[in-house]
mmCIF file of C-alpha atoms in Angstrom:
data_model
loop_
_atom_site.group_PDB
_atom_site.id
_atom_site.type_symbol
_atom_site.label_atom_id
_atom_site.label_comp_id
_atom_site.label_asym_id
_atom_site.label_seq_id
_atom_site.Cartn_x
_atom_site.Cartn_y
_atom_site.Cartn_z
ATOM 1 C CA UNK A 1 0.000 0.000 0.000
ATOM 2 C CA UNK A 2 1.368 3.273 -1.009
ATOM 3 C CA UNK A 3 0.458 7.129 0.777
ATOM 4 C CA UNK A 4 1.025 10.464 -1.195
ATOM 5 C CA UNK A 5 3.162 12.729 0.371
ATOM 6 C CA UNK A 6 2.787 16.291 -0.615
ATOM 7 C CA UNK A 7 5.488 18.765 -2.329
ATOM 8 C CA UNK A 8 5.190 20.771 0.623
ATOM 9 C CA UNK A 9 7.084 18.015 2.888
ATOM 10 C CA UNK A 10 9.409 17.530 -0.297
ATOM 11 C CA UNK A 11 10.698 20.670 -0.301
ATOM 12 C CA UNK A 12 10.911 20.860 3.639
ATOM 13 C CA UNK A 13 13.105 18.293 3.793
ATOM 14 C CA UNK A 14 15.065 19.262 1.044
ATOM 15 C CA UNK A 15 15.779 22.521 2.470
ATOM 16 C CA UNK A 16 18.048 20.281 4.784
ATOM 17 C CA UNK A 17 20.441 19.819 1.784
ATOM 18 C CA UNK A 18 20.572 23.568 1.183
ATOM 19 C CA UNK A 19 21.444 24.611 4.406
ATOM 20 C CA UNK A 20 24.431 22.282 4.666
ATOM 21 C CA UNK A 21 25.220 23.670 0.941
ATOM 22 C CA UNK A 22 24.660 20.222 -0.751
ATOM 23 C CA UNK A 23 22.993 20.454 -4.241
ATOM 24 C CA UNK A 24 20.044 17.807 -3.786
ATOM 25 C CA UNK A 25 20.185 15.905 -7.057
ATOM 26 C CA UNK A 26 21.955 12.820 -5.948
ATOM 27 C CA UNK A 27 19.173 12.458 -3.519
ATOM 28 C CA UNK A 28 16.534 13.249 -6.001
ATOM 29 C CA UNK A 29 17.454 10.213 -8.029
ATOM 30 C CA UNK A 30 18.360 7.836 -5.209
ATOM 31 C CA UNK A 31 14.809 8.613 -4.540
ATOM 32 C CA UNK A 32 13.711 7.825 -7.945
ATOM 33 C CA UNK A 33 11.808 11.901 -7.903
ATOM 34 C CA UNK A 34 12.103 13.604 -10.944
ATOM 35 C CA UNK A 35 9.817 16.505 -10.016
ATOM 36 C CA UNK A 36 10.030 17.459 -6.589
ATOM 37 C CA UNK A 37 7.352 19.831 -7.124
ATOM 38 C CA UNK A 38 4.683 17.278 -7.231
ATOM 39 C CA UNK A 39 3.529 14.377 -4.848
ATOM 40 C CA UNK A 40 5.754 11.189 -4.024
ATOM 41 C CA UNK A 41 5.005 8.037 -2.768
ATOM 42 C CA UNK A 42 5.720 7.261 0.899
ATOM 43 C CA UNK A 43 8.292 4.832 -0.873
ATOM 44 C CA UNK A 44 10.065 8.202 -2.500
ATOM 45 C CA UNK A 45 9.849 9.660 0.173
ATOM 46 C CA UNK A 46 11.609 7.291 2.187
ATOM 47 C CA UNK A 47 14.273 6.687 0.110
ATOM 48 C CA UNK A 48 14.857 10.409 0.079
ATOM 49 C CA UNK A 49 14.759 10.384 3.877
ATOM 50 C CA UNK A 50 17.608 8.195 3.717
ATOM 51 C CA UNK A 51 19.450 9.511 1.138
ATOM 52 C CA UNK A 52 19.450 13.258 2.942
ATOM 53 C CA UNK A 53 20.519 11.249 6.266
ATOM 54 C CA UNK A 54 23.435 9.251 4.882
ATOM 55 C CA UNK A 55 24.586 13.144 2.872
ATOM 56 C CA UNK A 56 24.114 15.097 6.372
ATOM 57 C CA UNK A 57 25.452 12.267 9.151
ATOM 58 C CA UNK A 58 21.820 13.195 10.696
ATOM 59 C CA UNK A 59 18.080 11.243 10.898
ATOM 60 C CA UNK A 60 16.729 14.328 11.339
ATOM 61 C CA UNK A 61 17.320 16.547 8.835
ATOM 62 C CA UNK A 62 19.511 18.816 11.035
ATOM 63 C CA UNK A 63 16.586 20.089 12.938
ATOM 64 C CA UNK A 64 17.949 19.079 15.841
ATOM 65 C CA UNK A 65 20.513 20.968 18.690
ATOM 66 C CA UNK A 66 22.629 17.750 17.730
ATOM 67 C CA UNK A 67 22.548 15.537 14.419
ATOM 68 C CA UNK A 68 20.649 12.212 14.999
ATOM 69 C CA UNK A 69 23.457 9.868 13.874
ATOM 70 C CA UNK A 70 22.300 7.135 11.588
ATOM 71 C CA UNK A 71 21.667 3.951 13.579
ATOM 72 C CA UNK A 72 19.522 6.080 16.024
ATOM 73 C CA UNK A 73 16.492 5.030 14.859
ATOM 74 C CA UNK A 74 17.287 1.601 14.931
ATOM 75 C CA UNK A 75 18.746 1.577 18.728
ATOM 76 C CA UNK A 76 15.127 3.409 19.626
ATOM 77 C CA UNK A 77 13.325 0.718 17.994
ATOM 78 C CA UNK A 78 15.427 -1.879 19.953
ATOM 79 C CA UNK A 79 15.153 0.433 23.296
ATOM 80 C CA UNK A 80 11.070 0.434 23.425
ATOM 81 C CA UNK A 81 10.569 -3.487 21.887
ATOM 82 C CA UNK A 82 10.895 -5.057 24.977
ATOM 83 C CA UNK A 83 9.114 -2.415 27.246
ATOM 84 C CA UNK A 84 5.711 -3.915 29.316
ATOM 85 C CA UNK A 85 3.298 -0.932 28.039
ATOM 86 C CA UNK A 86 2.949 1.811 25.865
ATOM 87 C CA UNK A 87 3.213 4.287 28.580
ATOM 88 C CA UNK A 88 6.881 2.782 29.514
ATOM 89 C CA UNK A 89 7.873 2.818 25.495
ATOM 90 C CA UNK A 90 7.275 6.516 25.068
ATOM 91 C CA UNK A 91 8.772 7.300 28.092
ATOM 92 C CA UNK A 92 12.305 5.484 27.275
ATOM 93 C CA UNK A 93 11.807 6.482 23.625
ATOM 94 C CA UNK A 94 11.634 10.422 24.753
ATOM 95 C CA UNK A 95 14.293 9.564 27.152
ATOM 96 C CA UNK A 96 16.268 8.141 23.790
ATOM 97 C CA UNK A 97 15.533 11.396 21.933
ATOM 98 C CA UNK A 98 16.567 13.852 24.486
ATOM 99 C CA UNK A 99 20.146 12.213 24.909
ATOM 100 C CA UNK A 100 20.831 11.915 21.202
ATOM 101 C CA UNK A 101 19.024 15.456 20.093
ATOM 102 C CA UNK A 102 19.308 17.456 23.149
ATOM 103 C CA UNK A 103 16.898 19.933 22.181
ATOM 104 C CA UNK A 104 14.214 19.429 21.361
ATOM 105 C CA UNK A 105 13.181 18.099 24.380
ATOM 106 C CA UNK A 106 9.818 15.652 25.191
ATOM 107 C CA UNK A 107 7.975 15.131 27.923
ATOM 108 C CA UNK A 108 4.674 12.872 28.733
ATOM 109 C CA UNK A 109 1.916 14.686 30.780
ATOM 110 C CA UNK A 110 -1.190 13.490 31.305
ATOM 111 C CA UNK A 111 -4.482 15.221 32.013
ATOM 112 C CA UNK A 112 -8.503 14.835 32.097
ATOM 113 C CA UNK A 113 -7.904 11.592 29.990
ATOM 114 C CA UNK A 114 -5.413 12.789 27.490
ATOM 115 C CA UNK A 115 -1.817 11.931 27.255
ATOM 116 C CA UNK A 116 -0.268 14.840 25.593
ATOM 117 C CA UNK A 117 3.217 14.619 24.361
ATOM 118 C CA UNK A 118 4.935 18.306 24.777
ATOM 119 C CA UNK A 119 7.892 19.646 23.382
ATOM 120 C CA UNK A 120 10.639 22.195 24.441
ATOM 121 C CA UNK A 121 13.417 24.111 23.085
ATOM 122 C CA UNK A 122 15.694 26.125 25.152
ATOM 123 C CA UNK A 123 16.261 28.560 22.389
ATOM 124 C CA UNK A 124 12.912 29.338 21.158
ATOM 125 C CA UNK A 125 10.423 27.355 18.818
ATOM 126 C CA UNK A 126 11.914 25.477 16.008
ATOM 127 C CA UNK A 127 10.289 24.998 12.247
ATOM 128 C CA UNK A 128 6.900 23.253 12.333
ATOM 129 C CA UNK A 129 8.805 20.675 10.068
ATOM 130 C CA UNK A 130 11.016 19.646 13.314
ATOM 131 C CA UNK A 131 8.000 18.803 15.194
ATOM 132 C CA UNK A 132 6.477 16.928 12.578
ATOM 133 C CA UNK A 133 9.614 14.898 12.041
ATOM 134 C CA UNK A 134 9.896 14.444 15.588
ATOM 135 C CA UNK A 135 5.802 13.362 16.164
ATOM 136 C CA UNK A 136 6.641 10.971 13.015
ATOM 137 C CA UNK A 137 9.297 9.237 14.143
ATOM 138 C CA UNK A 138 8.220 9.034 17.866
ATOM 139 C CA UNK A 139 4.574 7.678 17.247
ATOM 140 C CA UNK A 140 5.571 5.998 13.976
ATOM 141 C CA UNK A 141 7.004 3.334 16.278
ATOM 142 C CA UNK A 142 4.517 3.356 18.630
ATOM 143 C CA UNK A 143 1.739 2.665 16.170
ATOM 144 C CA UNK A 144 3.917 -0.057 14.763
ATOM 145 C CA UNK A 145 4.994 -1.246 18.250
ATOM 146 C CA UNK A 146 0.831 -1.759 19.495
ATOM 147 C CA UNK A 147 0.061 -2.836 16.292
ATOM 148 C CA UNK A 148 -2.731 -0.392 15.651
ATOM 149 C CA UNK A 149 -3.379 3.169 15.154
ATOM 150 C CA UNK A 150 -3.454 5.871 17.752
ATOM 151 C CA UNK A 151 -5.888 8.803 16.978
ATOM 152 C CA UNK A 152 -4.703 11.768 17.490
ATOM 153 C CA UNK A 153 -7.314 14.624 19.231
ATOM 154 C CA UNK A 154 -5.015 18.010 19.107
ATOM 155 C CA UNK A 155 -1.540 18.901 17.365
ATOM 156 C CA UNK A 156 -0.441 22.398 18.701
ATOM 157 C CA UNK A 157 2.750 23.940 17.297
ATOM 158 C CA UNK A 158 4.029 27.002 19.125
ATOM 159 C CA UNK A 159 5.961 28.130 16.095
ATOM 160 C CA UNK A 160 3.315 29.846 13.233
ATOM 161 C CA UNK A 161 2.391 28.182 10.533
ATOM 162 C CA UNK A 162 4.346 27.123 7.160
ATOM 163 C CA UNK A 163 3.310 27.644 4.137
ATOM 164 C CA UNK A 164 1.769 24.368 3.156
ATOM 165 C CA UNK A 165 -0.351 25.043 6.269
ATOM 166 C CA UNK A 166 -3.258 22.734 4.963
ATOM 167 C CA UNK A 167 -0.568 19.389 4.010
ATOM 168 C CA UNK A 168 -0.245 19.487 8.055
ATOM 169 C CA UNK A 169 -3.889 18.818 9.542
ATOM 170 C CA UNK A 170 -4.406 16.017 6.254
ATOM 171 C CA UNK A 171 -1.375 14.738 7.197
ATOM 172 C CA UNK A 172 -1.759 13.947 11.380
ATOM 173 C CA UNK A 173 -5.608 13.491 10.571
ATOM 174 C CA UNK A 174 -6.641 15.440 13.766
ATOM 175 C CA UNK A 175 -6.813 19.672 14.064
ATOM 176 C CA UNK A 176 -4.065 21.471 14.232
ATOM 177 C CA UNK A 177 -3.052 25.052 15.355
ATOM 178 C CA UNK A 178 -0.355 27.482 14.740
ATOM 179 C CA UNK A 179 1.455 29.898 17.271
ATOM 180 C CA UNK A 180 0.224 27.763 20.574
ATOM 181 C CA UNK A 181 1.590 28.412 24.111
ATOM 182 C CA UNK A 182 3.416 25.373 23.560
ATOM 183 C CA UNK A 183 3.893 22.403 20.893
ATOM 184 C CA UNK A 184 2.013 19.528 21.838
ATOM 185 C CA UNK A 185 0.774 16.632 20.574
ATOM 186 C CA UNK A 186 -2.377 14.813 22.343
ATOM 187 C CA UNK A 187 -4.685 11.548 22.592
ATOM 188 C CA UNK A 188 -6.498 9.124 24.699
ATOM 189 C CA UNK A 189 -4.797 8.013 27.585
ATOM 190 C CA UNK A 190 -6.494 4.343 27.170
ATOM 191 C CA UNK A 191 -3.760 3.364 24.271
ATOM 192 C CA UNK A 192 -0.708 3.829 27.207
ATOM 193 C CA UNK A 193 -1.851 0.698 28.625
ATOM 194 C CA UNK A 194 -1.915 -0.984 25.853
ATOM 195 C CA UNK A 195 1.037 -4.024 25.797
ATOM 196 C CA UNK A 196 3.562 -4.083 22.908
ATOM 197 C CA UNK A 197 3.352 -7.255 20.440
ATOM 198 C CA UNK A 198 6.166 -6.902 19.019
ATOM 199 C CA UNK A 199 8.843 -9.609 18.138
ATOM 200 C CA UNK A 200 13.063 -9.336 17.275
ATOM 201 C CA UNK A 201 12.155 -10.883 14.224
ATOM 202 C CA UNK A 202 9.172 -8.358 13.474
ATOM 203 C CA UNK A 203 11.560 -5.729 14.196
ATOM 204 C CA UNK A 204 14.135 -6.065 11.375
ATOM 205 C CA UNK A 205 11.211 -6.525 9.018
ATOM 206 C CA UNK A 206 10.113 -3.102 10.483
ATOM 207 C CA UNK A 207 13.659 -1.695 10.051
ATOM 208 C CA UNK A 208 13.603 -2.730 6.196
ATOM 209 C CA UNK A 209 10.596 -1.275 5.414
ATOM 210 C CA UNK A 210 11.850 2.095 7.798
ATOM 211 C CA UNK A 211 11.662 5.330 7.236
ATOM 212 C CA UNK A 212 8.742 4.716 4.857
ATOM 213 C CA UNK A 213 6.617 1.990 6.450
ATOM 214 C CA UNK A 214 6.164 4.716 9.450
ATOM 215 C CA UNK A 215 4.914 7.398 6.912
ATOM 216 C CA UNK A 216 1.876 4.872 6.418
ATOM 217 C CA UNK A 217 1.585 3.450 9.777
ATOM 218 C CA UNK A 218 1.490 6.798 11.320
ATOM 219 C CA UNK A 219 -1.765 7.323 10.239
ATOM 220 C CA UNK A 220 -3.096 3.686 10.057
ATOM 221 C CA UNK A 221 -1.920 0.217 10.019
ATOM 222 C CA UNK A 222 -1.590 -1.542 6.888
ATOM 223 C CA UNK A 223 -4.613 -3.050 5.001
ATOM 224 C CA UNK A 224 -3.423 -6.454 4.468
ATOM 225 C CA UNK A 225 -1.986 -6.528 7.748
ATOM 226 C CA UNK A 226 -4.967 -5.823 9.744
ATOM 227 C CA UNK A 227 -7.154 -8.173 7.401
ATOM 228 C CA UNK A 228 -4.646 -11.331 8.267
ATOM 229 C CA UNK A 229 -4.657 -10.486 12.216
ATOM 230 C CA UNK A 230 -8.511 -10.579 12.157
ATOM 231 C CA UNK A 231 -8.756 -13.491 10.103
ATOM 232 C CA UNK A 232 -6.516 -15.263 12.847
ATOM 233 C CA UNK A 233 -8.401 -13.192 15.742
ATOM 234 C CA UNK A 234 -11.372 -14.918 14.812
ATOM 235 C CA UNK A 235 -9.853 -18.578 14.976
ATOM 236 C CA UNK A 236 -8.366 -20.780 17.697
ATOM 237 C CA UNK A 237 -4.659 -20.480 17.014
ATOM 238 C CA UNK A 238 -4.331 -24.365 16.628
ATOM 239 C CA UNK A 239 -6.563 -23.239 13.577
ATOM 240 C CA UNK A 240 -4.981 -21.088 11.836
ATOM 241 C CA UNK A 241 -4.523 -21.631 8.162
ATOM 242 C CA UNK A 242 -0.945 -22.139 6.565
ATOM 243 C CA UNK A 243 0.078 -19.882 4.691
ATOM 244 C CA UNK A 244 -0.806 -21.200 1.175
ATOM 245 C CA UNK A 245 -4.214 -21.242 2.515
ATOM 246 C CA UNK A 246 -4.208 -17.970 3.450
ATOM 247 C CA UNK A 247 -3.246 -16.676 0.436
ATOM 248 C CA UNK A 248 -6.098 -18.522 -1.029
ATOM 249 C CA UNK A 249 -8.485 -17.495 1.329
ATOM 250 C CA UNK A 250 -7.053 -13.624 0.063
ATOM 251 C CA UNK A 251 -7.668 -14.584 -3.587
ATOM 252 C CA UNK A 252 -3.884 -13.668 -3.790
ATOM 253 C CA UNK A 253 -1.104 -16.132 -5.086
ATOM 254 C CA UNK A 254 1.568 -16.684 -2.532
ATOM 255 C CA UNK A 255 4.192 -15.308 -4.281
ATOM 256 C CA UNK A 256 2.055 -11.818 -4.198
ATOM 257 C CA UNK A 257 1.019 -12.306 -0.470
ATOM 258 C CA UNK A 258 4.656 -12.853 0.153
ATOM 259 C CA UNK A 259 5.856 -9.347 -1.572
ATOM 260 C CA UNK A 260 2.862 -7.242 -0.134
ATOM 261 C CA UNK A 261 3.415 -8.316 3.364
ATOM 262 C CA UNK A 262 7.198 -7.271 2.961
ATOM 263 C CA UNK A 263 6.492 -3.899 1.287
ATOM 264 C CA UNK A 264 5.269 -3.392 4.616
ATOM 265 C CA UNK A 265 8.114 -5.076 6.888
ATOM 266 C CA UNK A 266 6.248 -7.972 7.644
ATOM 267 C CA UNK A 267 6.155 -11.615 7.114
ATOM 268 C CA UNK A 268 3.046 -14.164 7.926
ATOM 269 C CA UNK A 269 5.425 -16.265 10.477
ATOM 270 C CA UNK A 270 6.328 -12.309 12.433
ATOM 271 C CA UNK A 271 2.664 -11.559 12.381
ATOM 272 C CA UNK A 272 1.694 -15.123 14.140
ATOM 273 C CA UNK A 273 4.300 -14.847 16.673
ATOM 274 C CA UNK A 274 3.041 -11.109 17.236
ATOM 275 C CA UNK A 275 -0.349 -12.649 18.548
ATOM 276 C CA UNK A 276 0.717 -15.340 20.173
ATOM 277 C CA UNK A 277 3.172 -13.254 21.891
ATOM 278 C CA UNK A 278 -0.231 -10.839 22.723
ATOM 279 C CA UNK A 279 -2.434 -13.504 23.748
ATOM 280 C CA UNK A 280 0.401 -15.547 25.588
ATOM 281 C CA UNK A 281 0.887 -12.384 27.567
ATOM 282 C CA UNK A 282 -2.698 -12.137 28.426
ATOM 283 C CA UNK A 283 -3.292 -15.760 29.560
ATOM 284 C CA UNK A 284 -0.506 -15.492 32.054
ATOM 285 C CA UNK A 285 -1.346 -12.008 33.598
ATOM 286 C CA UNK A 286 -5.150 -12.851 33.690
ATOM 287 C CA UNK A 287 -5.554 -16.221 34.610
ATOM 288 C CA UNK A 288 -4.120 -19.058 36.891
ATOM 289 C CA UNK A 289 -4.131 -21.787 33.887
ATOM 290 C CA UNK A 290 -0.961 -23.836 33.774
ATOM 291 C CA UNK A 291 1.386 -22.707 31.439
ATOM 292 C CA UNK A 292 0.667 -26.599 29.450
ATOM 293 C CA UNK A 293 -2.535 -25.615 28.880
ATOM 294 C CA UNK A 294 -1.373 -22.042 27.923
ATOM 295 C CA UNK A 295 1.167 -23.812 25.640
ATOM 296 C CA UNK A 296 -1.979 -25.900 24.192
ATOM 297 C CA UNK A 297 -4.314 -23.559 23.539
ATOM 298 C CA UNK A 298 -1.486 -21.340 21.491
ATOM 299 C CA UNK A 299 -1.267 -24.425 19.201
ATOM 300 C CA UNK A 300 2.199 -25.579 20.519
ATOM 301 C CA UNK A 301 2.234 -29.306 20.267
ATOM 302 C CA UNK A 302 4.843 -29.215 23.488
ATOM 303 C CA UNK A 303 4.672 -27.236 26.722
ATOM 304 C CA UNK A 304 8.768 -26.879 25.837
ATOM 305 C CA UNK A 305 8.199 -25.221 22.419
ATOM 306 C CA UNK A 306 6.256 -22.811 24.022
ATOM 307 C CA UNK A 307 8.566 -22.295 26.628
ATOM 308 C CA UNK A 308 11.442 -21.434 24.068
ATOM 309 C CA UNK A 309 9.500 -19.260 22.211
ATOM 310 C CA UNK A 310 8.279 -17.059 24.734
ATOM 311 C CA UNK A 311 12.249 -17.134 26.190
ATOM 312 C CA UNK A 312 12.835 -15.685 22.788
ATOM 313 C CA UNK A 313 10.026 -12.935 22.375
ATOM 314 C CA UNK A 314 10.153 -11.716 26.523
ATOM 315 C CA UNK A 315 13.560 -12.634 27.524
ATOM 316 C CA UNK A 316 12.070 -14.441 30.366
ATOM 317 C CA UNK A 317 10.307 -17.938 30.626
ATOM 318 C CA UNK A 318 6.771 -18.452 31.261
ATOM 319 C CA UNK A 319 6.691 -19.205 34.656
ATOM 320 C CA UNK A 320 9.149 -15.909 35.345
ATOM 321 C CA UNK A 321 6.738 -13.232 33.194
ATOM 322 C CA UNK A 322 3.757 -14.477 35.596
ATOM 323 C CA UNK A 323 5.738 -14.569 39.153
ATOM 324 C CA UNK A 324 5.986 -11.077 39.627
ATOM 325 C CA UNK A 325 1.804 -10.816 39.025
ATOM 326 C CA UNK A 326 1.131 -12.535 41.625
ATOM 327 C CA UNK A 327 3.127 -11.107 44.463
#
């Protein structure tokens, strides 16, 4: 699945090429853009992303009080993956950010039933772009981490608005002011108790697919994604199709269910152990069953296969995860 990004955040994060002095058409065409005047695909996009990071040394377009090395993005995808709730992967993830940007600095606050994500700069307000990048890459990975989309209910800026005023309330799907007390980003603080489901194999899928995948999954979680987890939502895992038969079931050949799911970092196997990771999770904290039942009704055909696999997904065994719940 493919997003249009607008010319507006073309040029916006070309501008980070002409402020280190760098003429921008070795970027243009590692991007595949011939006209960066017009719409590109997230995919364009992406590739541009990367090809401006690897020419400045910096993830974030030189927005920052200190470049965001490349590699930081992938050590803040490996710093959050193992945290126990949302709330705890946004606050190490800000942590993350602060130490390698410095400024600008995040914060989580939380009030009448919104968790609003603020941001401060020591030397005044920034370009709107920074923010954006920043809110892009921070709840990029969240949304991928929960495996869903947050909704967004308020995106203030303090700075005023840029031109392509209008790209910026299509683009975070919620209203959004200029010239604000303070930059903020806000939603529902139900989604910070939400419990990661992601694996160490799901993650480098994620990191091949990155910066591009988040572009999509910012704003929603991928089609063909979300139609496979219902699909195996609605069935006893020991009943879940193989993946031939899924691809069937899609009316796709496997060949083409194979390619889609890894245009969007993911592979059928990463996606199963994502919900059995979930619903392994919730067995244990819930309920007293014994973890060979647990092992059972996951489809494991061994209480030891099980065991290894959650050792691989938590760090911890079975019986380890649930000890602390019940003291």
């Amino acid at each position: 699945m493919e997003r249009q990004i607008s010319a507006g955040f073309v040029g916006d994060a070309l501008a980070a090429l002409g402020r280190a002095g760098i003429d921008p058409a070795a970027a243009l065409r590692a991007a595949g853009i011939a006209d960066p005047g017009t719409a590109v695909t997230n995919l364009q996009y992406g590739r541009l992303w990367l090809a401006i990071s690897q020419a400045l040394g910096d993830e974030f377009f030189g927005l920052g009080a200190r470049p965001m090395r490349p590699g930081s993005f992938q050590l803040l995808c490996q710093a959050v993956l193992h945290a126990r709730t949302l709330d705890r992967a946004l606050r190490r993830a800000l942590l993350f950010l602060t130490v390698v940007l410095d400024d600008p600095v995040g914060r989580l606050r939380q009030q009448d039933g919104c968790a609003q994500i603020v941001l401060t700069d020591r030397d005044g307000p920034r370009p709107a772009f920074a923010y954006r990048t920043y809110w892009l890459i921070l709840m990029g990975v969240m949304c991928w981490l929960v495996g869903r989309r947050i909704p967004l209910m308020q995106v203030d800026f303090a700075c005023p608005a840029p031109d392509n005023r209008s790209d910026y309330g299509q683009f975070f799907g919620a209203p959004v002011r200029f010239d604000q007390p303070e930059t903020c980003l806000g939603f529902s603080t139900a989604y910070l108790a939400l419990a990661p489901i992601r694996s160490e194999a799901a993650l480098q899928g994620f990191l091949r697919g990155a910066p591009a995948n988040i572009l999509l999954r910012y704003r929603h979680d991928q089609d063909l994604s979300t139609r496979i987890r219902a699909r195996l939502r609605a069935l006893p895992p020991g009943d879940w199709p193989h993946f031939d038969r899924l691809a069937h079931d899609l009316a796709l050949s496997p060949a083409t269910l194979r390619r889609r799911l890894r245009s969007e970092g993911q592979s059928f196997s990463a996606l199963r152990d994502e919900m059995r990771q979930a619903e392994a999770r919730r067995l244990l904290t819930a309920g007293e069953a014994p973890v060979a039942e647990i092992a059972a009704r996951l489809g494991y055909a061994e209480p030891s296969a099980f065991h290894r696999a959650f050792l691989k997904w938590s760090g911890s065994t079975p019986a380890a995860f649930r000890t602390p719940r019940r003291r």
